[in-house]
């Protein structure tokens, strides 16, 4: 599992070295401008759950370069999907079955069902959210 490390404030300060704190701040600034910066981050930063969450919260596209354990993390996946349902492409399969994640995606666009497991329409509120789009019927849902 990703290491969580010491608690940090908004400036990245805490019980870590000043060099790591500076690296963390530079990384967050870079990801805010260009999500691909996550793929170039040092492994210690890419594996840091808090840092990945902060990056994804700033730009959902950063999820595609997050390590698998972060893609399976409910909070990280939800932060990405709440910004854009297309983030489901990079959410780990086990997290796609979470009702909050599925509902956040389907509320934006019923086509999110194409990226969710087949049983997603049985999750509370998902079918109703899809039907609320008006151009959707459960007949159009992808069969699994």
PDB file of N, CA and C in Angstrom, residues 2-102:
ATOM      1  N   UNK A   2       0.343   2.337  -0.503  1.00  0.00           N
ATOM      2  CA  UNK A   2       1.094   3.586  -0.557  1.00  0.00           C
ATOM      3  C   UNK A   2       1.308   4.104   0.854  1.00  0.00           C
ATOM      4  N   UNK A   3       2.477   4.668   1.082  1.00  0.00           N
ATOM      5  CA  UNK A   3       2.777   5.220   2.388  1.00  0.00           C
ATOM      6  C   UNK A   3       2.061   6.536   2.563  1.00  0.00           C
ATOM      7  N   UNK A   4       1.574   6.762   3.779  1.00  0.00           N
ATOM      8  CA  UNK A   4       0.842   7.995   4.007  1.00  0.00           C
ATOM      9  C   UNK A   4       1.719   9.058   4.638  1.00  0.00           C
ATOM     10  N   UNK A   5       2.791   8.706   5.321  1.00  0.00           N
ATOM     11  CA  UNK A   5       3.722   9.690   5.847  1.00  0.00           C
ATOM     12  C   UNK A   5       3.097  10.613   6.880  1.00  0.00           C
ATOM     13  N   UNK A   6       3.880  11.615   7.294  1.00  0.00           N
ATOM     14  CA  UNK A   6       3.401  12.548   8.308  1.00  0.00           C
ATOM     15  C   UNK A   6       2.364  13.492   7.722  1.00  0.00           C
ATOM     16  N   UNK A   7       1.501  14.034   8.591  1.00  0.00           N
ATOM     17  CA  UNK A   7       0.507  14.973   8.084  1.00  0.00           C
ATOM     18  C   UNK A   7       1.171  16.240   7.558  1.00  0.00           C
ATOM     19  N   UNK A   8       0.588  16.795   6.505  1.00  0.00           N
ATOM     20  CA  UNK A   8       1.134  17.999   5.903  1.00  0.00           C
ATOM     21  C   UNK A   8       0.073  19.075   5.863  1.00  0.00           C
ATOM     22  N   UNK A   9       0.513  20.332   5.931  1.00  0.00           N
ATOM     23  CA  UNK A   9      -0.428  21.423   5.733  1.00  0.00           C
ATOM     24  C   UNK A   9      -0.482  21.769   4.251  1.00  0.00           C
ATOM     25  N   UNK A  10      -1.241  22.794   3.884  1.00  0.00           N
ATOM     26  CA  UNK A  10      -1.421  23.160   2.486  1.00  0.00           C
ATOM     27  C   UNK A  10      -0.103  23.466   1.777  1.00  0.00           C
ATOM     28  N   UNK A  11       0.878  23.959   2.488  1.00  0.00           N
ATOM     29  CA  UNK A  11       2.147  24.328   1.864  1.00  0.00           C
ATOM     30  C   UNK A  11       3.090  23.140   1.748  1.00  0.00           C
ATOM     31  N   UNK A  12       2.643  21.969   2.179  1.00  0.00           N
ATOM     32  CA  UNK A  12       3.496  20.792   2.098  1.00  0.00           C
ATOM     33  C   UNK A  12       4.484  20.700   3.247  1.00  0.00           C
ATOM     34  N   UNK A  13       4.244  21.463   4.283  1.00  0.00           N
ATOM     35  CA  UNK A  13       5.139  21.456   5.440  1.00  0.00           C
ATOM     36  C   UNK A  13       4.671  20.421   6.448  1.00  0.00           C
ATOM     37  N   UNK A  14       5.570  19.872   7.190  1.00  0.00           N
ATOM     38  CA  UNK A  14       5.238  18.883   8.200  1.00  0.00           C
ATOM     39  C   UNK A  14       6.537  18.326   8.745  1.00  0.00           C
ATOM     40  N   UNK A  15       6.525  17.069   9.077  1.00  0.00           N
ATOM     41  CA  UNK A  15       7.688  16.429   9.669  1.00  0.00           C
ATOM     42  C   UNK A  15       8.593  15.818   8.611  1.00  0.00           C
ATOM     43  N   UNK A  16       8.661  16.396   7.429  1.00  0.00           N
ATOM     44  CA  UNK A  16       9.515  15.880   6.376  1.00  0.00           C
ATOM     45  C   UNK A  16      10.652  16.846   6.131  1.00  0.00           C
ATOM     46  N   UNK A  17      11.633  16.399   5.387  1.00  0.00           N
ATOM     47  CA  UNK A  17      12.787  17.247   5.107  1.00  0.00           C
ATOM     48  C   UNK A  17      12.371  18.449   4.265  1.00  0.00           C
ATOM     49  N   UNK A  18      13.063  19.558   4.410  1.00  0.00           N
ATOM     50  CA  UNK A  18      12.751  20.735   3.583  1.00  0.00           C
ATOM     51  C   UNK A  18      12.889  20.432   2.087  1.00  0.00           C
ATOM     52  N   UNK A  19      13.836  19.583   1.720  1.00  0.00           N
ATOM     53  CA  UNK A  19      14.019  19.241   0.299  1.00  0.00           C
ATOM     54  C   UNK A  19      12.814  18.481  -0.233  1.00  0.00           C
ATOM     55  N   UNK A  20      12.290  17.524   0.545  1.00  0.00           N
ATOM     56  CA  UNK A  20      11.121  16.776   0.104  1.00  0.00           C
ATOM     57  C   UNK A  20       9.894  17.674   0.047  1.00  0.00           C
ATOM     58  N   UNK A  21       9.755  18.567   1.021  1.00  0.00           N
ATOM     59  CA  UNK A  21       8.628  19.502   1.016  1.00  0.00           C
ATOM     60  C   UNK A  21       8.692  20.399  -0.220  1.00  0.00           C
ATOM     61  N   UNK A  22       9.883  20.867  -0.569  1.00  0.00           N
ATOM     62  CA  UNK A  22      10.037  21.718  -1.756  1.00  0.00           C
ATOM     63  C   UNK A  22       9.727  20.925  -3.019  1.00  0.00           C
ATOM     64  N   UNK A  23      10.177  19.685  -3.070  1.00  0.00           N
ATOM     65  CA  UNK A  23       9.908  18.828  -4.220  1.00  0.00           C
ATOM     66  C   UNK A  23       8.401  18.585  -4.354  1.00  0.00           C
ATOM     67  N   UNK A  24       7.732  18.370  -3.236  1.00  0.00           N
ATOM     68  CA  UNK A  24       6.288  18.149  -3.215  1.00  0.00           C
ATOM     69  C   UNK A  24       5.562  19.383  -3.767  1.00  0.00           C
ATOM     70  N   UNK A  25       5.947  20.573  -3.325  1.00  0.00           N
ATOM     71  CA  UNK A  25       5.311  21.807  -3.800  1.00  0.00           C
ATOM     72  C   UNK A  25       5.536  22.001  -5.302  1.00  0.00           C
ATOM     73  N   UNK A  26       6.758  21.769  -5.759  1.00  0.00           N
ATOM     74  CA  UNK A  26       7.063  21.912  -7.192  1.00  0.00           C
ATOM     75  C   UNK A  26       6.230  20.929  -8.016  1.00  0.00           C
ATOM     76  N   UNK A  27       6.122  19.722  -7.510  1.00  0.00           N
ATOM     77  CA  UNK A  27       5.350  18.702  -8.208  1.00  0.00           C
ATOM     78  C   UNK A  27       3.879  19.108  -8.324  1.00  0.00           C
ATOM     79  N   UNK A  28       3.289  19.578  -7.220  1.00  0.00           N
ATOM     80  CA  UNK A  28       1.880  19.984  -7.253  1.00  0.00           C
ATOM     81  C   UNK A  28       1.660  21.145  -8.219  1.00  0.00           C
ATOM     82  N   UNK A  29       2.569  22.073  -8.253  1.00  0.00           N
ATOM     83  CA  UNK A  29       2.468  23.191  -9.201  1.00  0.00           C
ATOM     84  C   UNK A  29       2.539  22.674 -10.636  1.00  0.00           C
ATOM     85  N   UNK A  30       3.440  21.737 -10.878  1.00  0.00           N
ATOM     86  CA  UNK A  30       3.596  21.184 -12.227  1.00  0.00           C
ATOM     87  C   UNK A  30       2.360  20.419 -12.665  1.00  0.00           C
ATOM     88  N   UNK A  31       1.788  19.606 -11.774  1.00  0.00           N
ATOM     89  CA  UNK A  31       0.609  18.815 -12.116  1.00  0.00           C
ATOM     90  C   UNK A  31      -0.609  19.703 -12.347  1.00  0.00           C
ATOM     91  N   UNK A  32      -0.695  20.812 -11.626  1.00  0.00           N
ATOM     92  CA  UNK A  32      -1.811  21.731 -11.833  1.00  0.00           C
ATOM     93  C   UNK A  32      -1.802  22.268 -13.262  1.00  0.00           C
ATOM     94  N   UNK A  33      -0.617  22.441 -13.818  1.00  0.00           N
ATOM     95  CA  UNK A  33      -0.489  22.940 -15.189  1.00  0.00           C
ATOM     96  C   UNK A  33      -0.512  21.819 -16.212  1.00  0.00           C
ATOM     97  N   UNK A  34       0.088  20.680 -15.866  1.00  0.00           N
ATOM     98  CA  UNK A  34       0.213  19.570 -16.806  1.00  0.00           C
ATOM     99  C   UNK A  34       0.118  18.247 -16.056  1.00  0.00           C
ATOM    100  N   UNK A  35      -1.007  17.525 -16.189  1.00  0.00           N
ATOM    101  CA  UNK A  35      -1.190  16.293 -15.418  1.00  0.00           C
ATOM    102  C   UNK A  35      -0.141  15.226 -15.705  1.00  0.00           C
ATOM    103  N   UNK A  36       0.491  15.275 -16.876  1.00  0.00           N
ATOM    104  CA  UNK A  36       1.513  14.270 -17.192  1.00  0.00           C
ATOM    105  C   UNK A  36       2.725  14.355 -16.273  1.00  0.00           C
ATOM    106  N   UNK A  37       2.830  15.439 -15.520  1.00  0.00           N
ATOM    107  CA  UNK A  37       3.957  15.579 -14.594  1.00  0.00           C
ATOM    108  C   UNK A  37       3.998  14.419 -13.599  1.00  0.00           C
ATOM    109  N   UNK A  38       2.851  13.828 -13.304  1.00  0.00           N
ATOM    110  CA  UNK A  38       2.826  12.699 -12.371  1.00  0.00           C
ATOM    111  C   UNK A  38       3.647  11.528 -12.896  1.00  0.00           C
ATOM    112  N   UNK A  39       3.642  11.315 -14.199  1.00  0.00           N
ATOM    113  CA  UNK A  39       4.393  10.185 -14.750  1.00  0.00           C
ATOM    114  C   UNK A  39       5.903  10.396 -14.612  1.00  0.00           C
ATOM    115  N   UNK A  40       6.325  11.626 -14.452  1.00  0.00           N
ATOM    116  CA  UNK A  40       7.750  11.940 -14.356  1.00  0.00           C
ATOM    117  C   UNK A  40       8.202  12.162 -12.917  1.00  0.00           C
ATOM    118  N   UNK A  41       7.290  12.097 -11.990  1.00  0.00           N
ATOM    119  CA  UNK A  41       7.633  12.332 -10.586  1.00  0.00           C
ATOM    120  C   UNK A  41       8.480  11.184 -10.053  1.00  0.00           C
ATOM    121  N   UNK A  42       9.362  11.486  -9.103  1.00  0.00           N
ATOM    122  CA  UNK A  42      10.137  10.405  -8.469  1.00  0.00           C
ATOM    123  C   UNK A  42       9.196   9.378  -7.837  1.00  0.00           C
ATOM    124  N   UNK A  43       9.625   8.148  -7.815  1.00  0.00           N
ATOM    125  CA  UNK A  43       8.781   7.054  -7.312  1.00  0.00           C
ATOM    126  C   UNK A  43       8.254   7.331  -5.912  1.00  0.00           C
ATOM    127  N   UNK A  44       9.089   7.924  -5.052  1.00  0.00           N
ATOM    128  CA  UNK A  44       8.651   8.208  -3.681  1.00  0.00           C
ATOM    129  C   UNK A  44       7.450   9.142  -3.669  1.00  0.00           C
ATOM    130  N   UNK A  45       7.388  10.074  -4.608  1.00  0.00           N
ATOM    131  CA  UNK A  45       6.253  10.986  -4.677  1.00  0.00           C
ATOM    132  C   UNK A  45       5.050  10.330  -5.349  1.00  0.00           C
ATOM    133  N   UNK A  46       5.285   9.545  -6.394  1.00  0.00           N
ATOM    134  CA  UNK A  46       4.177   8.866  -7.085  1.00  0.00           C
ATOM    135  C   UNK A  46       3.470   7.875  -6.175  1.00  0.00           C
ATOM    136  N   UNK A  47       4.177   7.315  -5.226  1.00  0.00           N
ATOM    137  CA  UNK A  47       3.594   6.320  -4.325  1.00  0.00           C
ATOM    138  C   UNK A  47       2.937   6.954  -3.101  1.00  0.00           C
ATOM    139  N   UNK A  48       3.053   8.269  -2.965  1.00  0.00           N
ATOM    140  CA  UNK A  48       2.498   8.964  -1.812  1.00  0.00           C
ATOM    141  C   UNK A  48       1.015   9.240  -2.053  1.00  0.00           C
ATOM    142  N   UNK A  49       0.151   8.570  -1.322  1.00  0.00           N
ATOM    143  CA  UNK A  49      -1.288   8.676  -1.508  1.00  0.00           C
ATOM    144  C   UNK A  49      -1.770  10.117  -1.404  1.00  0.00           C
ATOM    145  N   UNK A  50      -1.285  10.835  -0.395  1.00  0.00           N
ATOM    146  CA  UNK A  50      -1.722  12.216  -0.199  1.00  0.00           C
ATOM    147  C   UNK A  50      -1.365  13.094  -1.385  1.00  0.00           C
ATOM    148  N   UNK A  51      -0.197  12.868  -1.924  1.00  0.00           N
ATOM    149  CA  UNK A  51       0.251  13.666  -3.060  1.00  0.00           C
ATOM    150  C   UNK A  51      -0.559  13.336  -4.312  1.00  0.00           C
ATOM    151  N   UNK A  52      -0.819  12.057  -4.530  1.00  0.00           N
ATOM    152  CA  UNK A  52      -1.631  11.664  -5.688  1.00  0.00           C
ATOM    153  C   UNK A  52      -3.038  12.234  -5.544  1.00  0.00           C
ATOM    154  N   UNK A  53      -3.597  12.182  -4.348  1.00  0.00           N
ATOM    155  CA  UNK A  53      -4.928  12.749  -4.127  1.00  0.00           C
ATOM    156  C   UNK A  53      -4.931  14.248  -4.437  1.00  0.00           C
ATOM    157  N   UNK A  54      -3.917  14.954  -3.979  1.00  0.00           N
ATOM    158  CA  UNK A  54      -3.831  16.392  -4.247  1.00  0.00           C
ATOM    159  C   UNK A  54      -3.696  16.655  -5.747  1.00  0.00           C
ATOM    160  N   UNK A  55      -2.906  15.849  -6.424  1.00  0.00           N
ATOM    161  CA  UNK A  55      -2.719  16.021  -7.872  1.00  0.00           C
ATOM    162  C   UNK A  55      -4.018  15.764  -8.617  1.00  0.00           C
ATOM    163  N   UNK A  56      -4.697  14.675  -8.276  1.00  0.00           N
ATOM    164  CA  UNK A  56      -5.951  14.316  -8.943  1.00  0.00           C
ATOM    165  C   UNK A  56      -7.038  15.344  -8.622  1.00  0.00           C
ATOM    166  N   UNK A  57      -7.040  15.863  -7.411  1.00  0.00           N
ATOM    167  CA  UNK A  57      -8.030  16.881  -7.047  1.00  0.00           C
ATOM    168  C   UNK A  57      -7.841  18.149  -7.883  1.00  0.00           C
ATOM    169  N   UNK A  58      -6.615  18.424  -8.284  1.00  0.00           N
ATOM    170  CA  UNK A  58      -6.341  19.591  -9.127  1.00  0.00           C
ATOM    171  C   UNK A  58      -6.622  19.319 -10.593  1.00  0.00           C
ATOM    172  N   UNK A  59      -6.407  18.064 -11.020  1.00  0.00           N
ATOM    173  CA  UNK A  59      -6.610  17.721 -12.424  1.00  0.00           C
ATOM    174  C   UNK A  59      -6.884  16.228 -12.525  1.00  0.00           C
ATOM    175  N   UNK A  60      -8.106  15.872 -12.895  1.00  0.00           N
ATOM    176  CA  UNK A  60      -8.529  14.468 -12.936  1.00  0.00           C
ATOM    177  C   UNK A  60      -7.666  13.617 -13.854  1.00  0.00           C
ATOM    178  N   UNK A  61      -7.082  14.212 -14.883  1.00  0.00           N
ATOM    179  CA  UNK A  61      -6.288  13.443 -15.830  1.00  0.00           C
ATOM    180  C   UNK A  61      -5.019  12.852 -15.210  1.00  0.00           C
ATOM    181  N   UNK A  62      -4.590  13.389 -14.080  1.00  0.00           N
ATOM    182  CA  UNK A  62      -3.416  12.850 -13.406  1.00  0.00           C
ATOM    183  C   UNK A  62      -3.636  11.399 -12.968  1.00  0.00           C
ATOM    184  N   UNK A  63      -4.882  10.982 -12.841  1.00  0.00           N
ATOM    185  CA  UNK A  63      -5.178   9.611 -12.404  1.00  0.00           C
ATOM    186  C   UNK A  63      -4.551   8.565 -13.319  1.00  0.00           C
ATOM    187  N   UNK A  64      -4.448   8.846 -14.583  1.00  0.00           N
ATOM    188  CA  UNK A  64      -3.917   7.847 -15.516  1.00  0.00           C
ATOM    189  C   UNK A  64      -2.459   7.504 -15.239  1.00  0.00           C
ATOM    190  N   UNK A  65      -1.734   8.371 -14.547  1.00  0.00           N
ATOM    191  CA  UNK A  65      -0.327   8.099 -14.238  1.00  0.00           C
ATOM    192  C   UNK A  65      -0.131   7.717 -12.777  1.00  0.00           C
ATOM    193  N   UNK A  66      -1.218   7.525 -12.061  1.00  0.00           N
ATOM    194  CA  UNK A  66      -1.133   7.119 -10.657  1.00  0.00           C
ATOM    195  C   UNK A  66      -0.870   5.620 -10.566  1.00  0.00           C
ATOM    196  N   UNK A  67      -0.187   5.187  -9.522  1.00  0.00           N
ATOM    197  CA  UNK A  67       0.015   3.744  -9.349  1.00  0.00           C
ATOM    198  C   UNK A  67      -1.323   3.032  -9.101  1.00  0.00           C
ATOM    199  N   UNK A  68      -1.347   1.752  -9.396  1.00  0.00           N
ATOM    200  CA  UNK A  68      -2.575   0.957  -9.312  1.00  0.00           C
ATOM    201  C   UNK A  68      -3.252   1.066  -7.949  1.00  0.00           C
ATOM    202  N   UNK A  69      -2.493   1.042  -6.857  1.00  0.00           N
ATOM    203  CA  UNK A  69      -3.133   1.103  -5.535  1.00  0.00           C
ATOM    204  C   UNK A  69      -3.848   2.440  -5.324  1.00  0.00           C
ATOM    205  N   UNK A  70      -3.372   3.493  -5.950  1.00  0.00           N
ATOM    206  CA  UNK A  70      -4.058   4.790  -5.860  1.00  0.00           C
ATOM    207  C   UNK A  70      -5.293   4.823  -6.753  1.00  0.00           C
ATOM    208  N   UNK A  71      -5.246   4.126  -7.876  1.00  0.00           N
ATOM    209  CA  UNK A  71      -6.414   4.055  -8.761  1.00  0.00           C
ATOM    210  C   UNK A  71      -7.542   3.258  -8.116  1.00  0.00           C
ATOM    211  N   UNK A  72      -7.199   2.390  -7.185  1.00  0.00           N
ATOM    212  CA  UNK A  72      -8.189   1.584  -6.474  1.00  0.00           C
ATOM    213  C   UNK A  72      -8.697   2.288  -5.216  1.00  0.00           C
ATOM    214  N   UNK A  73      -8.065   3.372  -4.832  1.00  0.00           N
ATOM    215  CA  UNK A  73      -8.432   4.123  -3.635  1.00  0.00           C
ATOM    216  C   UNK A  73      -9.739   4.878  -3.896  1.00  0.00           C
ATOM    217  N   UNK A  74     -10.747   4.634  -3.084  1.00  0.00           N
ATOM    218  CA  UNK A  74     -12.067   5.229  -3.293  1.00  0.00           C
ATOM    219  C   UNK A  74     -12.013   6.745  -3.327  1.00  0.00           C
ATOM    220  N   UNK A  75     -11.314   7.349  -2.386  1.00  0.00           N
ATOM    221  CA  UNK A  75     -11.278   8.815  -2.305  1.00  0.00           C
ATOM    222  C   UNK A  75     -10.594   9.435  -3.530  1.00  0.00           C
ATOM    223  N   UNK A  76      -9.504   8.832  -3.970  1.00  0.00           N
ATOM    224  CA  UNK A  76      -8.789   9.338  -5.144  1.00  0.00           C
ATOM    225  C   UNK A  76      -9.637   9.160  -6.400  1.00  0.00           C
ATOM    226  N   UNK A  77     -10.223   7.973  -6.557  1.00  0.00           N
ATOM    227  CA  UNK A  77     -11.059   7.706  -7.734  1.00  0.00           C
ATOM    228  C   UNK A  77     -12.254   8.647  -7.774  1.00  0.00           C
ATOM    229  N   UNK A  78     -12.880   8.863  -6.639  1.00  0.00           N
ATOM    230  CA  UNK A  78     -14.049   9.746  -6.588  1.00  0.00           C
ATOM    231  C   UNK A  78     -13.655  11.188  -6.906  1.00  0.00           C
ATOM    232  N   UNK A  79     -12.491  11.627  -6.425  1.00  0.00           N
ATOM    233  CA  UNK A  79     -12.028  12.989  -6.724  1.00  0.00           C
ATOM    234  C   UNK A  79     -11.874  13.193  -8.226  1.00  0.00           C
ATOM    235  N   UNK A  80     -11.415  12.175  -8.919  1.00  0.00           N
ATOM    236  CA  UNK A  80     -11.251  12.271 -10.375  1.00  0.00           C
ATOM    237  C   UNK A  80     -12.592  12.209 -11.086  1.00  0.00           C
ATOM    238  N   UNK A  81     -13.420  11.238 -10.727  1.00  0.00           N
ATOM    239  CA  UNK A  81     -14.691  11.029 -11.413  1.00  0.00           C
ATOM    240  C   UNK A  81     -15.659  12.193 -11.180  1.00  0.00           C
ATOM    241  N   UNK A  82     -15.596  12.833 -10.031  1.00  0.00           N
ATOM    242  CA  UNK A  82     -16.464  13.988  -9.787  1.00  0.00           C
ATOM    243  C   UNK A  82     -16.140  15.136 -10.739  1.00  0.00           C
ATOM    244  N   UNK A  83     -14.905  15.198 -11.218  1.00  0.00           N
ATOM    245  CA  UNK A  83     -14.522  16.233 -12.182  1.00  0.00           C
ATOM    246  C   UNK A  83     -14.942  15.856 -13.596  1.00  0.00           C
ATOM    247  N   UNK A  84     -14.770  14.589 -13.947  1.00  0.00           N
ATOM    248  CA  UNK A  84     -15.113  14.127 -15.289  1.00  0.00           C
ATOM    249  C   UNK A  84     -15.360  12.627 -15.274  1.00  0.00           C
ATOM    250  N   UNK A  85     -16.518  12.234 -15.775  1.00  0.00           N
ATOM    251  CA  UNK A  85     -16.863  10.808 -15.795  1.00  0.00           C
ATOM    252  C   UNK A  85     -15.864   9.987 -16.600  1.00  0.00           C
ATOM    253  N   UNK A  86     -15.178  10.606 -17.539  1.00  0.00           N
ATOM    254  CA  UNK A  86     -14.199   9.890 -18.372  1.00  0.00           C
ATOM    255  C   UNK A  86     -13.041   9.316 -17.552  1.00  0.00           C
ATOM    256  N   UNK A  87     -12.852   9.816 -16.343  1.00  0.00           N
ATOM    257  CA  UNK A  87     -11.795   9.293 -15.475  1.00  0.00           C
ATOM    258  C   UNK A  87     -12.003   7.814 -15.166  1.00  0.00           C
ATOM    259  N   UNK A  88     -13.225   7.314 -15.383  1.00  0.00           N
ATOM    260  CA  UNK A  88     -13.489   5.888 -15.146  1.00  0.00           C
ATOM    261  C   UNK A  88     -12.534   5.003 -15.943  1.00  0.00           C
ATOM    262  N   UNK A  89     -12.028   5.507 -17.061  1.00  0.00           N
ATOM    263  CA  UNK A  89     -11.074   4.729 -17.863  1.00  0.00           C
ATOM    264  C   UNK A  89      -9.882   4.280 -17.028  1.00  0.00           C
ATOM    265  N   UNK A  90      -9.509   5.084 -16.030  1.00  0.00           N
ATOM    266  CA  UNK A  90      -8.296   4.799 -15.265  1.00  0.00           C
ATOM    267  C   UNK A  90      -8.580   4.351 -13.837  1.00  0.00           C
ATOM    268  N   UNK A  91      -9.845   4.309 -13.449  1.00  0.00           N
ATOM    269  CA  UNK A  91     -10.197   3.824 -12.111  1.00  0.00           C
ATOM    270  C   UNK A  91     -10.049   2.307 -12.106  1.00  0.00           C
ATOM    271  N   UNK A  92      -9.453   1.776 -11.044  1.00  0.00           N
ATOM    272  CA  UNK A  92      -9.288   0.318 -10.921  1.00  0.00           C
ATOM    273  C   UNK A  92     -10.657  -0.355 -10.898  1.00  0.00           C
ATOM    274  N   UNK A  93     -10.735  -1.542 -11.472  1.00  0.00           N
ATOM    275  CA  UNK A  93     -12.004  -2.273 -11.575  1.00  0.00           C
ATOM    276  C   UNK A  93     -12.708  -2.417 -10.235  1.00  0.00           C
ATOM    277  N   UNK A  94     -11.949  -2.715  -9.171  1.00  0.00           N
ATOM    278  CA  UNK A  94     -12.590  -2.924  -7.870  1.00  0.00           C
ATOM    279  C   UNK A  94     -13.246  -1.650  -7.341  1.00  0.00           C
ATOM    280  N   UNK A  95     -12.773  -0.484  -7.733  1.00  0.00           N
ATOM    281  CA  UNK A  95     -13.378   0.773  -7.283  1.00  0.00           C
ATOM    282  C   UNK A  95     -14.594   1.152  -8.116  1.00  0.00           C
ATOM    283  N   UNK A  96     -14.690   0.639  -9.326  1.00  0.00           N
ATOM    284  CA  UNK A  96     -15.825   0.981 -10.193  1.00  0.00           C
ATOM    285  C   UNK A  96     -17.151   0.447  -9.661  1.00  0.00           C
ATOM    286  N   UNK A  97     -17.106  -0.541  -8.800  1.00  0.00           N
ATOM    287  CA  UNK A  97     -18.321  -1.088  -8.210  1.00  0.00           C
ATOM    288  C   UNK A  97     -18.828  -0.293  -7.025  1.00  0.00           C
ATOM    289  N   UNK A  98     -18.119   0.754  -6.650  1.00  0.00           N
ATOM    290  CA  UNK A  98     -18.537   1.604  -5.537  1.00  0.00           C
ATOM    291  C   UNK A  98     -19.701   2.486  -6.001  1.00  0.00           C
ATOM    292  N   UNK A  99     -20.785   2.496  -5.250  1.00  0.00           N
ATOM    293  CA  UNK A  99     -21.985   3.232  -5.646  1.00  0.00           C
ATOM    294  C   UNK A  99     -21.720   4.729  -5.799  1.00  0.00           C
ATOM    295  N   UNK A 100     -20.917   5.317  -4.928  1.00  0.00           N
ATOM    296  CA  UNK A 100     -20.641   6.755  -5.017  1.00  0.00           C
ATOM    297  C   UNK A 100     -19.903   7.105  -6.298  1.00  0.00           C
ATOM    298  N   UNK A 101     -18.955   6.276  -6.670  1.00  0.00           N
ATOM    299  CA  UNK A 101     -18.177   6.513  -7.890  1.00  0.00           C
ATOM    300  C   UNK A 101     -19.067   6.338  -9.119  1.00  0.00           C
ATOM    301  N   UNK A 102     -19.834   5.251  -9.139  1.00  0.00           N
ATOM    302  CA  UNK A 102     -20.728   4.997 -10.276  1.00  0.00           C
ATOM    303  C   UNK A 102     -21.759   6.103 -10.413  1.00  0.00           C
TER     304      UNK A 102
END
